[in-house]
mmCIF file of C-alpha atoms in Angstrom:
data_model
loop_
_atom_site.group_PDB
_atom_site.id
_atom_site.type_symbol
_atom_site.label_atom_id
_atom_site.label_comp_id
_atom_site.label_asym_id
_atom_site.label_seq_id
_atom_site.Cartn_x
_atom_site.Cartn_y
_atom_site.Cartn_z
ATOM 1 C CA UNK A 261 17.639 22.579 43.863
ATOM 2 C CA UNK A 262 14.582 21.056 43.265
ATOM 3 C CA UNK A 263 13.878 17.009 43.425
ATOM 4 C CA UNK A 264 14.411 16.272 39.329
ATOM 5 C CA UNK A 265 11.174 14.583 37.739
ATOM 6 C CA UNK A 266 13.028 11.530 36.010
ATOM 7 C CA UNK A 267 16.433 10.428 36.981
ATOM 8 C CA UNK A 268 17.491 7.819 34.593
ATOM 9 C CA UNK A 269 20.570 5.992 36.598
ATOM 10 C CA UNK A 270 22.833 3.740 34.313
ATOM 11 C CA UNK A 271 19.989 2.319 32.211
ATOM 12 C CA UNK A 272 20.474 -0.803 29.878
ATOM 13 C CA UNK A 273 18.089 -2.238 27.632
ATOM 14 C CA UNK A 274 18.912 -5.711 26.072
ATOM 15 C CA UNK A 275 17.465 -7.472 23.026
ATOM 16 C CA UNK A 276 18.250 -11.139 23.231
ATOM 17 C CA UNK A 277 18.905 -13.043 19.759
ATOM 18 C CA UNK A 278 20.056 -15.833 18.036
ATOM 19 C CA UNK A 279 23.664 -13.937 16.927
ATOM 20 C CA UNK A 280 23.883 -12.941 20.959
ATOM 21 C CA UNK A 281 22.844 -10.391 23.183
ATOM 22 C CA UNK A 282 22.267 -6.422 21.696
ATOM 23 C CA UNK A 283 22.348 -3.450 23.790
ATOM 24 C CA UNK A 284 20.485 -0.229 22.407
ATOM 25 C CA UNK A 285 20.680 1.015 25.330
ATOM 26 C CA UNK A 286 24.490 0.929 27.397
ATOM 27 C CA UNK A 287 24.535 2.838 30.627
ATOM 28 C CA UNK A 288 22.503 6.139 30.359
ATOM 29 C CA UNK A 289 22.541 8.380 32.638
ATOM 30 C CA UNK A 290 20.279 11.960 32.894
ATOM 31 C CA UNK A 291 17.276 13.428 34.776
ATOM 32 C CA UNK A 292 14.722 16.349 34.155
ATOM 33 C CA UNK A 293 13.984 18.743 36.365
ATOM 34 C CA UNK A 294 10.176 20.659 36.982
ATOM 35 C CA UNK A 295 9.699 22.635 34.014
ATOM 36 C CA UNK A 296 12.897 21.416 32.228
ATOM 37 C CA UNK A 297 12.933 20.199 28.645
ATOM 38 C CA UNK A 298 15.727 17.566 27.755
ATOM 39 C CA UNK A 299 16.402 17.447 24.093
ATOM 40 C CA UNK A 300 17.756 13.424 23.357
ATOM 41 C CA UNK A 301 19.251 13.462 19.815
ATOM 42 C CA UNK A 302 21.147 11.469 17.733
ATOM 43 C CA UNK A 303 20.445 9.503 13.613
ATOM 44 C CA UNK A 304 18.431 6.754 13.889
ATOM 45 C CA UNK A 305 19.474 3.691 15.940
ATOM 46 C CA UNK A 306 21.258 5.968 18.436
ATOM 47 C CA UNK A 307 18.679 4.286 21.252
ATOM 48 C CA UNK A 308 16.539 7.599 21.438
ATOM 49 C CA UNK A 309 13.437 6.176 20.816
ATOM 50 C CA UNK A 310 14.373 2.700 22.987
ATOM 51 C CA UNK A 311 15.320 4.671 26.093
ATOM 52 C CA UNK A 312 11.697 6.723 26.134
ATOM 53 C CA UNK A 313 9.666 3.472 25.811
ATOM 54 C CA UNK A 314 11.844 1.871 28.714
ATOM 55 C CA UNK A 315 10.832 4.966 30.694
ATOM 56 C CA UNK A 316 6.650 4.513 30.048
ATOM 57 C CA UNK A 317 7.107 0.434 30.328
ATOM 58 C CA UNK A 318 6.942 0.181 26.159
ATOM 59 C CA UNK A 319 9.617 -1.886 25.254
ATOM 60 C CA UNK A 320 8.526 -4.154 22.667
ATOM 61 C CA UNK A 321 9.771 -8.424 23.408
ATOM 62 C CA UNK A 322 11.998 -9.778 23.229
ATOM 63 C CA UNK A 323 13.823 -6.030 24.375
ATOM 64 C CA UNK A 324 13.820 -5.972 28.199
ATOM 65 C CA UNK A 325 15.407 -3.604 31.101
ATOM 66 C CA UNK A 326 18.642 -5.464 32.134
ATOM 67 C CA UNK A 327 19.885 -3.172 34.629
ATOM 68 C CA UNK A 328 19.696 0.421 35.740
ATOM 69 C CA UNK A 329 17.044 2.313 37.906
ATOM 70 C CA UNK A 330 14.540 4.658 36.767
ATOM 71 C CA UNK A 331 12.993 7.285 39.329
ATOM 72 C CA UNK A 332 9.439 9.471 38.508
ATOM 73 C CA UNK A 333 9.665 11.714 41.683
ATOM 74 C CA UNK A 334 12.018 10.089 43.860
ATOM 75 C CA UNK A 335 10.064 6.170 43.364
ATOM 76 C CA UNK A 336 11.413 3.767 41.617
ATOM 77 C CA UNK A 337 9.270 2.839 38.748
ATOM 78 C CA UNK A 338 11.417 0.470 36.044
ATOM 79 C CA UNK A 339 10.837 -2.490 38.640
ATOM 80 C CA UNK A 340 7.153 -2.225 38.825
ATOM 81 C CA UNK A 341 4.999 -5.006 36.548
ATOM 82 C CA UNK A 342 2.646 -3.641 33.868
ATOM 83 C CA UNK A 343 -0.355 -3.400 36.227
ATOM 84 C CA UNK A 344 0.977 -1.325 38.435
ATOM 85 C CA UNK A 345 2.753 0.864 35.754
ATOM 86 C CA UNK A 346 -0.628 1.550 33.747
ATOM 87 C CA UNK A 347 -1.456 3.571 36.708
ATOM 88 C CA UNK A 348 1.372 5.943 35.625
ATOM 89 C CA UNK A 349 0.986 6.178 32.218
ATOM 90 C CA UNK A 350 -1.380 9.011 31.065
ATOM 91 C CA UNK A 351 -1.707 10.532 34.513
ATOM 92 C CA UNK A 352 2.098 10.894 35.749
ATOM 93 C CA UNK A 353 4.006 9.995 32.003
ATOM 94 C CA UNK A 354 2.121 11.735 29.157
ATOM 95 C CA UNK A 355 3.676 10.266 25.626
ATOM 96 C CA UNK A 356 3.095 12.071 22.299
ATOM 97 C CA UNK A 357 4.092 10.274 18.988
ATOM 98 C CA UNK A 358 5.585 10.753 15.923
ATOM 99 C CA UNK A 359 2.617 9.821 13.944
ATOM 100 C CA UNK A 360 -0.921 11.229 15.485
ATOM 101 C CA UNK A 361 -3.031 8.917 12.874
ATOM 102 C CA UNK A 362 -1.847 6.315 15.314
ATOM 103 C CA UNK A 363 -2.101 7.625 18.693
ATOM 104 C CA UNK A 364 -5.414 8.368 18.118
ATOM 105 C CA UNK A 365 -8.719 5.816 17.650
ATOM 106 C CA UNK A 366 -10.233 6.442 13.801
ATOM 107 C CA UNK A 367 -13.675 5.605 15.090
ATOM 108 C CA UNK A 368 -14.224 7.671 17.978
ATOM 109 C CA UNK A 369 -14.758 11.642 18.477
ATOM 110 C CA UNK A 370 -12.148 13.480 19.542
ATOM 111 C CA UNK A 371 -13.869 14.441 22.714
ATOM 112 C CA UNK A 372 -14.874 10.927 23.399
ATOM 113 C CA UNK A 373 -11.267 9.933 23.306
ATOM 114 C CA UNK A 374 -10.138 12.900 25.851
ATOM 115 C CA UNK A 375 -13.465 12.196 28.798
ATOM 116 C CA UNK A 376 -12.445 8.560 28.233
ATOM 117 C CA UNK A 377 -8.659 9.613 29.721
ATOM 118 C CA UNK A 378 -10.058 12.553 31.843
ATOM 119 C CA UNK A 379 -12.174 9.825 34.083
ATOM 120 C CA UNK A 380 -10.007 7.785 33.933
ATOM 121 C CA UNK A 381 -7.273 9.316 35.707
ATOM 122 C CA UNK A 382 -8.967 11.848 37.392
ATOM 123 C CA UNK A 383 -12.202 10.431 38.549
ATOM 124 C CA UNK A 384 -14.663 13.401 37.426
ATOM 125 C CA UNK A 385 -17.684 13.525 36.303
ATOM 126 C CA UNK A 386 -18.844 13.512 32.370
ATOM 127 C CA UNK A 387 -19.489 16.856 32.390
ATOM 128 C CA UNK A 388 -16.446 18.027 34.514
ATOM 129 C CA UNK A 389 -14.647 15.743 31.741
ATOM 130 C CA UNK A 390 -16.401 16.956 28.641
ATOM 131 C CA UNK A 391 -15.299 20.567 30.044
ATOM 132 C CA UNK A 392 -11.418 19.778 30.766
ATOM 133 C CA UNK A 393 -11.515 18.431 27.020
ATOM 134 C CA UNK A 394 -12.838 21.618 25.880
ATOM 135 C CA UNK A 395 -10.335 23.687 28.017
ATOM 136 C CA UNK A 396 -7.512 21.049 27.004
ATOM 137 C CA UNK A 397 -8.086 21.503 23.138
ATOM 138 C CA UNK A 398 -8.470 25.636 23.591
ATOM 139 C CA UNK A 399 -4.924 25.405 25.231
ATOM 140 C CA UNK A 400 -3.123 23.536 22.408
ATOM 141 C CA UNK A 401 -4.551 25.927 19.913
ATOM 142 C CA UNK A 402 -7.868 24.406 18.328
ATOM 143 C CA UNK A 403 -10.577 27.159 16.762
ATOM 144 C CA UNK A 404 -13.977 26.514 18.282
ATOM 145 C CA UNK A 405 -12.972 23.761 20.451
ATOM 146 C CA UNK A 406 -16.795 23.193 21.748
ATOM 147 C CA UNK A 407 -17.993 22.467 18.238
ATOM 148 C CA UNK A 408 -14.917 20.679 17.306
ATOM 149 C CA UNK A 409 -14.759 18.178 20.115
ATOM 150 C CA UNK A 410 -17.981 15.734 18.393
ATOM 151 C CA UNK A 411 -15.078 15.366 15.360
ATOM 152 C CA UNK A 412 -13.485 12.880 13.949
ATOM 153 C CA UNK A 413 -9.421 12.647 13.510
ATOM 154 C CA UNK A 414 -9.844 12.415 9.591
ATOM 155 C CA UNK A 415 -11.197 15.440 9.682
ATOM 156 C CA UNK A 416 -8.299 17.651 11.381
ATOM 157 C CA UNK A 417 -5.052 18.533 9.255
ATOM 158 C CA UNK A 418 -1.535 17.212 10.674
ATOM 159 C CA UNK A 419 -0.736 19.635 12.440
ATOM 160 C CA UNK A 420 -4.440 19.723 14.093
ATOM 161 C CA UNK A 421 -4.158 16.304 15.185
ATOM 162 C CA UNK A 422 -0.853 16.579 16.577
ATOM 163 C CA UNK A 423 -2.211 19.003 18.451
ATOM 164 C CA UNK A 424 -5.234 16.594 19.468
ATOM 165 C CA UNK A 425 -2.095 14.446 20.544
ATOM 166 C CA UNK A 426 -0.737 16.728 22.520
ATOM 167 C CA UNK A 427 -3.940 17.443 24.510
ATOM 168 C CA UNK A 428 -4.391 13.692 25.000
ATOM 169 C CA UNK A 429 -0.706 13.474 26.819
ATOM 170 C CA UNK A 430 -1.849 16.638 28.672
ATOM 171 C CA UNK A 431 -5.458 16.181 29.906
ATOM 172 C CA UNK A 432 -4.695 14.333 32.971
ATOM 173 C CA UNK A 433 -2.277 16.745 33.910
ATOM 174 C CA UNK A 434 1.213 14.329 34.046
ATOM 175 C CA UNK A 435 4.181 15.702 35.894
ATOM 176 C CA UNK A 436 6.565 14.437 32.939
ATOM 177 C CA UNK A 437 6.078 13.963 29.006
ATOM 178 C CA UNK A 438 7.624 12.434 26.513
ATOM 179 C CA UNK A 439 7.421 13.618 22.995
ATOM 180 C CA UNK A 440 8.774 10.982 20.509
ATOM 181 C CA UNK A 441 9.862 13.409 17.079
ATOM 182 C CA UNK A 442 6.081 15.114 17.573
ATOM 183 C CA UNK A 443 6.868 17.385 14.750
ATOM 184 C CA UNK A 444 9.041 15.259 12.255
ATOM 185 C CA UNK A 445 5.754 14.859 9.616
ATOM 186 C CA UNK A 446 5.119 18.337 9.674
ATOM 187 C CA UNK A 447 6.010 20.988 7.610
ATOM 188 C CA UNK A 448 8.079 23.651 8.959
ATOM 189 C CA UNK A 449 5.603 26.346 9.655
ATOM 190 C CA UNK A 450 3.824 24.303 11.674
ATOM 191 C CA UNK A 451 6.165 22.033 12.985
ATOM 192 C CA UNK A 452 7.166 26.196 14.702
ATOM 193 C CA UNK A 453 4.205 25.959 16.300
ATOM 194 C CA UNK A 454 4.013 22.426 17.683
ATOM 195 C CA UNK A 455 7.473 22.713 19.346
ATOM 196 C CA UNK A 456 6.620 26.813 20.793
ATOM 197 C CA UNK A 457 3.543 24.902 22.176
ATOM 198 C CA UNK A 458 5.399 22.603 23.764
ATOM 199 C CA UNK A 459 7.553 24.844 25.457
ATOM 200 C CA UNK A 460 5.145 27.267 26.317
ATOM 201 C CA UNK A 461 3.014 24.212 28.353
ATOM 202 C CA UNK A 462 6.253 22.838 30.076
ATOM 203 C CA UNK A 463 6.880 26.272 31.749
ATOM 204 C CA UNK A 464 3.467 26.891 32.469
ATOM 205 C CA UNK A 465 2.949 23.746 34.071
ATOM 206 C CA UNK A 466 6.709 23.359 35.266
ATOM 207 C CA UNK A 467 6.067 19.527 33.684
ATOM 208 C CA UNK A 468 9.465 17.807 32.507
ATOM 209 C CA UNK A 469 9.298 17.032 28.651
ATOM 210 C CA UNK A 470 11.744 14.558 27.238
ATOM 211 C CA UNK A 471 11.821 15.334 23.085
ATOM 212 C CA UNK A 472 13.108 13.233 21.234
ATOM 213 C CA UNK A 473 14.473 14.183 18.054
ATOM 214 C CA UNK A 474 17.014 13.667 15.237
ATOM 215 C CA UNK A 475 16.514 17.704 14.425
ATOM 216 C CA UNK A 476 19.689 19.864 15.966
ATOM 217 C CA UNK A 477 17.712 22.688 15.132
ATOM 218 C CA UNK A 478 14.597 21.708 16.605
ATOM 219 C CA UNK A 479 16.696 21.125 20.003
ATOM 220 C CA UNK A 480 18.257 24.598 19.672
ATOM 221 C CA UNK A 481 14.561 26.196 19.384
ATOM 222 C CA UNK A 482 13.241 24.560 22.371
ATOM 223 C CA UNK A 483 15.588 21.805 24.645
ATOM 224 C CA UNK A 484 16.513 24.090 27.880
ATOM 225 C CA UNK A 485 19.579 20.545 27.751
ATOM 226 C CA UNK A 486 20.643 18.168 25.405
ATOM 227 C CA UNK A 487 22.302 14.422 25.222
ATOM 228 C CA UNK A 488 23.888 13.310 22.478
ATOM 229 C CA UNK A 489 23.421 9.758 21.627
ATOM 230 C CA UNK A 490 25.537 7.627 19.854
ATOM 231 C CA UNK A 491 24.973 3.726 19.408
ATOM 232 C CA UNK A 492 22.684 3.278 22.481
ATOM 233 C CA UNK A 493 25.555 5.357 24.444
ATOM 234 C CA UNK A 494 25.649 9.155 25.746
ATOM 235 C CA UNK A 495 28.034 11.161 24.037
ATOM 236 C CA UNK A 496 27.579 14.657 25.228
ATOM 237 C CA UNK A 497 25.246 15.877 27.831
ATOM 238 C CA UNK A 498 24.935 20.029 28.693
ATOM 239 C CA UNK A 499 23.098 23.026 28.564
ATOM 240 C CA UNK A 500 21.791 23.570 25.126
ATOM 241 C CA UNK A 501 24.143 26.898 24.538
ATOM 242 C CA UNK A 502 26.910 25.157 25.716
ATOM 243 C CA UNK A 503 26.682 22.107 23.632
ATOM 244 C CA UNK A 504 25.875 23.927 20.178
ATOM 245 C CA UNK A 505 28.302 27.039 20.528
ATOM 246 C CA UNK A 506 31.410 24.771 21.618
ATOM 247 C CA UNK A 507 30.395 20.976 21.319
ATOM 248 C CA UNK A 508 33.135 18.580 22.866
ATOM 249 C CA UNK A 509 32.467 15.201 21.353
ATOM 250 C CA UNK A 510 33.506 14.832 17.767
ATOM 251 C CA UNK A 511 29.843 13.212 16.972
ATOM 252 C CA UNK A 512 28.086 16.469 18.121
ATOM 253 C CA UNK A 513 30.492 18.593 16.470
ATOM 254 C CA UNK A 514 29.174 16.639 12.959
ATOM 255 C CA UNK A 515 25.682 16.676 13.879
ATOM 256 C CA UNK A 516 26.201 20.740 14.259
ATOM 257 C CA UNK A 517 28.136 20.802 11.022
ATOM 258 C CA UNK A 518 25.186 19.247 8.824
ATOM 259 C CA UNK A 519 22.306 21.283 10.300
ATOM 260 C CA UNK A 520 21.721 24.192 8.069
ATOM 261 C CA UNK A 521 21.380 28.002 9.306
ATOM 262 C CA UNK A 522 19.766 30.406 7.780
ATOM 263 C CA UNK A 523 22.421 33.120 9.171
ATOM 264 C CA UNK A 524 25.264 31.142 6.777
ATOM 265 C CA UNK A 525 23.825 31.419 3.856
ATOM 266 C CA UNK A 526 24.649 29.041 1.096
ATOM 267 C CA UNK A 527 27.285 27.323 3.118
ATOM 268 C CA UNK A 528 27.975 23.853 2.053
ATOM 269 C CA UNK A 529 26.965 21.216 4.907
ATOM 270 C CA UNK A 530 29.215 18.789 6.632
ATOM 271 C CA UNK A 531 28.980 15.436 6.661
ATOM 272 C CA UNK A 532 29.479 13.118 8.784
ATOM 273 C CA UNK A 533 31.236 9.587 7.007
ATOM 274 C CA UNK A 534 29.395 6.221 6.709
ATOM 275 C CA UNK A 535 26.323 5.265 9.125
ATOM 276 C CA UNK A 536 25.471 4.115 12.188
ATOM 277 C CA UNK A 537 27.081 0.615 13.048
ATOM 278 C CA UNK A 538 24.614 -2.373 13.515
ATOM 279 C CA UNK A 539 23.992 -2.806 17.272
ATOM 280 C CA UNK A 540 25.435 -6.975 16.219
ATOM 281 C CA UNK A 541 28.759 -5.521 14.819
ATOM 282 C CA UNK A 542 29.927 -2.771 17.234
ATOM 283 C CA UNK A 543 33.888 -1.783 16.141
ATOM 284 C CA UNK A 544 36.537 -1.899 18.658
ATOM 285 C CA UNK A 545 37.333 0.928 21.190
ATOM 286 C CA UNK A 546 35.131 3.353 20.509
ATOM 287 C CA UNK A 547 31.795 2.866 18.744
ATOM 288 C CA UNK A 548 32.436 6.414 16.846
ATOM 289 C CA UNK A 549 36.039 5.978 15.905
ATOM 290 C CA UNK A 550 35.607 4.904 12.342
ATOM 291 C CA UNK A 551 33.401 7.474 11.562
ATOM 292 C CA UNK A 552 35.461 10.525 13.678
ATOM 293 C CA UNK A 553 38.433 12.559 11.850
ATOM 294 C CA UNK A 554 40.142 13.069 15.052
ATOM 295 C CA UNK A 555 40.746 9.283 15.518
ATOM 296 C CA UNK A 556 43.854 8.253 17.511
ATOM 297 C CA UNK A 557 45.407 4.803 18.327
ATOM 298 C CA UNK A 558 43.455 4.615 22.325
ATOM 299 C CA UNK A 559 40.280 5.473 20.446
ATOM 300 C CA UNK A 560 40.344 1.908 18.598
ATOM 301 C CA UNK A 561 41.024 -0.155 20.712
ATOM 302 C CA UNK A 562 39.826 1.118 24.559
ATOM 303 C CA UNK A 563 36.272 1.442 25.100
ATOM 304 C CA UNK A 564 34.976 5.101 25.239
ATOM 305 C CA UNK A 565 34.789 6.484 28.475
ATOM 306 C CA UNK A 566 31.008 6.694 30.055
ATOM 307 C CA UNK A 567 29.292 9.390 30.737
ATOM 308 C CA UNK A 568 28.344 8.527 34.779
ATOM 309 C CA UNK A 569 27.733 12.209 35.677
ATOM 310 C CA UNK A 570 25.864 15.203 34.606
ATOM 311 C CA UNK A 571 28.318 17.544 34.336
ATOM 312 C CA UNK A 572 27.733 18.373 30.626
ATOM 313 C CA UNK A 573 31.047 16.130 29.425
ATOM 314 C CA UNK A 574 31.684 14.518 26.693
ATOM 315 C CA UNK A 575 31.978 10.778 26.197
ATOM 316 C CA UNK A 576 35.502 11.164 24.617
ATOM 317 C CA UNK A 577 38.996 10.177 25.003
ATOM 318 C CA UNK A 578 40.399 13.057 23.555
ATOM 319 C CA UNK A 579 37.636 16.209 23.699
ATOM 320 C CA UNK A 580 37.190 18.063 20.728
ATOM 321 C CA UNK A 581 39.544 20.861 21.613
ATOM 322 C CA UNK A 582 42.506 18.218 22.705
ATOM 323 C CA UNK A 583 41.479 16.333 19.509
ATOM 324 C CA UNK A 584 42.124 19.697 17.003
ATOM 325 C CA UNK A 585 45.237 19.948 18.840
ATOM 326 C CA UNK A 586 46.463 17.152 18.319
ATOM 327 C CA UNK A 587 45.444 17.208 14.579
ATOM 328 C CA UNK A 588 46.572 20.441 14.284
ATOM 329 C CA UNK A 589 43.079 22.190 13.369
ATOM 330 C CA UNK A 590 42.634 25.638 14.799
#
């Protein structure tokens, strides 16, 4: 088996504050192999987001890495300081946002924005450069890429710019990229596209792609594996089959249950009680027990057991199938 791109080995993020000390991100665990994608999913707050910028060296202060290792090809990169990290970012860790307005500089050209990266990271010339960019915006999908490259972000659609995006994370040819919900302003057609492009770069350059999302449905189009994440926790890590045709953790089993398919017709959509709990007022036992039907008395009041491997199971005292059993649900 091949070396794994990122191995992410009990990672915790901390955000110190005046009511005490948060964690939004408690012991993960996963890693991404050459031309894998990893879908991370979970409603908002889950620490999806959190755990991608600790990866790239984004955390935002006061938040800070308080233990855990993080490995890009076998070296160690979560211990490095922000000099020696910008030497990563772009070339070996390619990021694409939610929001290209953003990502991308209102008063520069395209192209100017892509030879800026290019020679950067590569060390070309400006007309090597201004050639990759060309070749970089033909392989995400832009008409007339030559002509295109003197524009200006205004004056591309959404789903053009993402695209720009894309080709930005790309240019410099990173072994690993993270996609932060790429396609989550998009409309459905082309949010389609966007994720098939992903997929279809990732094998073709056997990069790792980290997407994170809050879309089940985008994660059964194109994750090759999924985590579940639950209140800065993993739930349920596995194969993408796996997880969404027999899901072990009551929290995945939920997500599944409000995603709409087109095969059900009108179906009415489960969903899952109450909300996320504040990172400052985490229950007792396990973080998910209020919200989970198949609650018993262990679950509130002994802390969930951790995910430490990568087997594919779930974060639960009592696994789905135990849990109907004991409820007596087929």
């Amino acid at each position: 088996m091949s070396e794994p791109v990122l191995s992410v080995r009990e990672l915790v993020v901390e955000i110190p504050t005046r009511h005490g000390l948060l964690k939004p991100v408690d012991g993960v665990n996963y890693e991404i192999a050459p031309g894998e994608i990893l879908g991370v999913v979970g409603e908002s707050g889950a620490g999806k987001s959190m755990t991608g910028n600790a990866v790239i060296g984004l955390l935002d202060r006061p938040a800070r890495i308080a233990s855990g290792e993080i490995y890009l090809k076998g070296e160690r990169i979560d211990n490095l300081s922000l000099s020696e990290l910008r030497r990563y970012r772009g070339k070996e860790i390619g990021m694409v946002f939610q929001d290209p307005l953003t990502s991308l500089n209102p008063l520069l050209p395209i192209g100017d924005q892509l030879t800026e990266t290019i020679q950067e990271h590569l060390g070309v010339s400006s007309a090597e450069a201004e050639r990759r960019a060309i070749h970089a915006l033909e392989e995400v999908g832009i008409p007339a890429a030559a002509e295109r490259i003197g524009s200006y972000p205004h004056e591309f659609s959404g789903g053009m710019r993402q695209r720009v995006v894309i080709a930005l994370a790309l240019c410099a040819e990173p072994s690993l990229v993270i996609a932060d919900e790429p396609t989550t302003a998009l409309d459905v057609s082309v949010q389609a596209q966007i994720t098939a492009l992903l997929k279809r770069l990732c094998r073709e350059r056997g990069m790792a792609v980290m997407l994170v999302t809050h879309d089940m449905g985008v994660i059964a189009e194109t994750a090759d594996r999924v985590a579940v994440m639950y209140a800065g926790q993993l739930a349920e890590l596995g194969d993408v089959r796996d997880v969404i045709t027999a899901p072990r953790h009551p929290y995945t089993d939920g997500l599944m249950g409000s995603t709409p398919l087109a095969s059900k017709g009108k179906k009415r959509l489960h969903q899952i009680p109450g909300s996320m709990p504040r990172l400052g007022n985490l229950p007792s036992g396990c973080a998910f027990h209020p919200r989970c039907p198949y609650t018993q008395d262990k679950c509130k009041t002994d802390l969930g057991p951790r995910l430490r491997d990568l087997d594919g199971r779930a974060a639960c005292w009592f696994p789905l199938d135990g849990a109907r059993a004991a409820k007596g649900v087929a």
